[in-house]
XYZ file of C-alpha atoms in Angstrom:
168
model
C -37.060 -13.535 7.500
C -33.871 -14.744 7.776
C -32.215 -15.560 4.336
C -30.976 -18.999 6.122
C -33.633 -20.378 7.045
C -35.606 -19.822 3.415
C -36.498 -22.179 1.425
C -35.420 -22.911 -2.410
C -38.563 -21.457 -3.422
C -38.660 -18.757 -0.727
C -34.926 -18.328 -2.132
C -36.353 -18.111 -5.656
C -38.961 -15.497 -4.829
C -36.306 -13.252 -3.055
C -34.107 -13.258 -5.755
C -37.305 -12.769 -8.454
C -38.101 -9.751 -6.170
C -35.191 -8.235 -6.131
C -33.269 -8.900 -8.566
C -34.632 -6.258 -11.020
C -34.885 -3.714 -9.038
C -31.057 -4.211 -8.149
C -30.022 -4.986 -11.698
C -31.273 -1.048 -12.259
C -29.870 0.474 -9.357
C -26.564 -0.671 -10.266
C -26.503 0.344 -14.335
C -28.138 3.630 -12.618
C -24.425 4.457 -10.871
C -22.704 1.986 -13.524
C -23.834 3.031 -16.389
C -23.170 -0.576 -17.669
C -25.220 -3.239 -17.992
C -23.176 -6.523 -18.017
C -21.619 -4.962 -15.206
C -24.335 -4.037 -13.391
C -26.245 -8.301 -13.950
C -22.434 -9.157 -13.376
C -22.576 -7.060 -9.622
C -25.784 -8.542 -8.971
C -24.894 -11.750 -9.124
C -22.082 -11.876 -7.133
C -24.158 -9.545 -4.779
C -27.055 -12.118 -3.782
C -23.941 -14.899 -3.700
C -22.619 -12.950 -1.500
C -25.782 -12.682 0.546
C -26.063 -15.959 0.857
C -22.154 -17.360 1.017
C -22.985 -14.869 4.504
C -25.534 -17.686 6.273
C -27.156 -14.615 7.348
C -28.894 -14.932 10.481
C -30.576 -11.616 11.364
C -32.955 -11.186 10.155
C -33.502 -8.408 7.220
C -36.153 -6.260 7.656
C -35.330 -4.045 4.850
C -34.050 -6.095 1.812
C -33.400 -3.406 -0.374
C -31.116 -1.835 1.662
C -29.811 -4.482 2.660
C -28.783 -5.197 -1.079
C -28.250 -1.602 -1.667
C -25.557 -1.946 1.255
C -23.439 -5.215 -0.562
C -23.737 -3.703 -3.813
C -21.542 -0.501 -3.090
C -19.577 -2.901 -0.860
C -18.961 -4.814 -4.362
C -18.661 -1.350 -6.857
C -15.783 0.201 -4.384
C -14.087 -3.546 -5.003
C -14.611 -3.291 -8.674
C -13.090 0.820 -8.638
C -9.949 -0.422 -6.681
C -9.386 -3.771 -7.813
C -9.288 -1.164 -11.306
C -7.078 1.350 -10.265
C -4.529 -1.809 -8.987
C -4.835 -3.239 -12.427
C -4.495 0.173 -14.379
C -1.353 1.280 -11.757
C 0.428 -2.003 -12.684
C -0.893 -1.290 -16.251
C 1.099 2.125 -16.334
C 3.778 1.349 -14.479
C 4.871 -1.860 -17.515
C 4.025 0.804 -19.894
C 6.769 3.319 -18.373
C 9.381 0.625 -18.096
C 12.023 1.189 -21.288
C 11.898 -1.008 -23.855
C 14.581 -3.605 -23.774
C 17.511 -2.540 -25.322
C 18.201 -4.648 -29.114
C 21.757 -5.068 -29.473
C 22.133 -5.137 -33.784
C 24.419 -6.887 -35.355
C 27.023 -5.126 -35.625
C 27.203 -4.285 -31.823
C 26.637 -8.318 -31.495
C 29.874 -9.221 -33.769
C 31.636 -5.974 -31.994
C 31.541 -7.512 -28.315
C 32.326 -11.212 -29.395
C 35.590 -10.091 -31.568
C 36.689 -8.213 -28.571
C 36.167 -11.575 -25.806
C 38.176 -13.219 -28.660
C 41.073 -10.667 -28.202
C 40.391 -10.693 -24.432
C 40.826 -14.523 -24.549
C 43.605 -14.403 -26.333
C 45.934 -12.111 -24.410
C 45.427 -14.104 -20.972
C 45.854 -17.761 -23.018
C 49.524 -16.709 -23.406
C 49.612 -16.191 -19.749
C 50.958 -19.101 -17.211
C 46.881 -20.542 -15.464
C 48.690 -18.818 -12.076
C 48.782 -15.219 -13.763
C 45.565 -15.436 -15.169
C 43.651 -16.369 -12.629
C 45.713 -13.475 -10.113
C 44.566 -11.471 -13.407
C 41.295 -12.156 -13.435
C 41.137 -11.562 -9.826
C 41.892 -8.483 -9.509
C 40.265 -6.888 -13.099
C 37.190 -8.875 -12.697
C 36.148 -9.190 -9.331
C 38.123 -6.569 -8.025
C 40.062 -8.146 -5.428
C 42.244 -6.430 -3.871
C 46.441 -7.875 -3.632
C 45.817 -8.410 -0.331
C 42.694 -10.644 -0.506
C 44.542 -12.462 -3.561
C 47.342 -13.202 -1.931
C 45.825 -14.476 0.637
C 43.397 -16.935 -1.176
C 46.802 -17.816 -3.206
C 48.627 -18.504 -0.560
C 51.696 -15.870 -1.932
C 53.211 -12.658 -0.586
C 51.643 -9.203 -1.974
C 54.888 -9.292 -3.202
C 54.570 -12.056 -5.443
C 50.959 -11.332 -6.454
C 52.723 -7.688 -8.502
C 55.145 -9.799 -9.746
C 52.183 -11.436 -11.826
C 50.104 -8.359 -12.247
C 53.105 -6.404 -14.225
C 53.522 -9.226 -15.897
C 50.220 -9.927 -17.157
C 50.016 -5.986 -17.979
C 53.115 -6.259 -19.758
C 52.408 -9.014 -21.613
C 48.786 -8.020 -22.636
C 50.409 -4.260 -23.498
C 52.657 -6.052 -25.662
C 49.880 -7.376 -27.797
C 48.338 -3.960 -27.708
C 51.419 -2.609 -29.386
C 51.215 -5.496 -32.201
């Protein structure tokens, strides 16, 4: 008998003849009737979707082979899901910034903005390239199309300005 050659009535008979046995087989293996029922259905669906052309001489052995593969897939999927959940659980909680910390950061940013506001546009740009971008004086000089000596003078001006404001 080949599955692809069976009529609708024959398929129904094949299913009713072997489903109960397969369900019990899976229930003993898994210890869970709901999972056993799901995997028994999946076994028959897998059998029908393969378009089996070869004759099935031992239907129960064939069904149990398919079912064991589905059980292994289920356990592999569960292990993967658990590993993912464990990885998520191991991640540190996002740090919540307290309102006091947020206010402190905001006040600091405002103070820095005020310091930089007193600088000329070119001096401010050079200072920010050096401090925020970490650009070298040579790289800044190339970008600004001026000499390194000019960059040094702007940096001295910016630092002096910031220090003077800190003293106040």
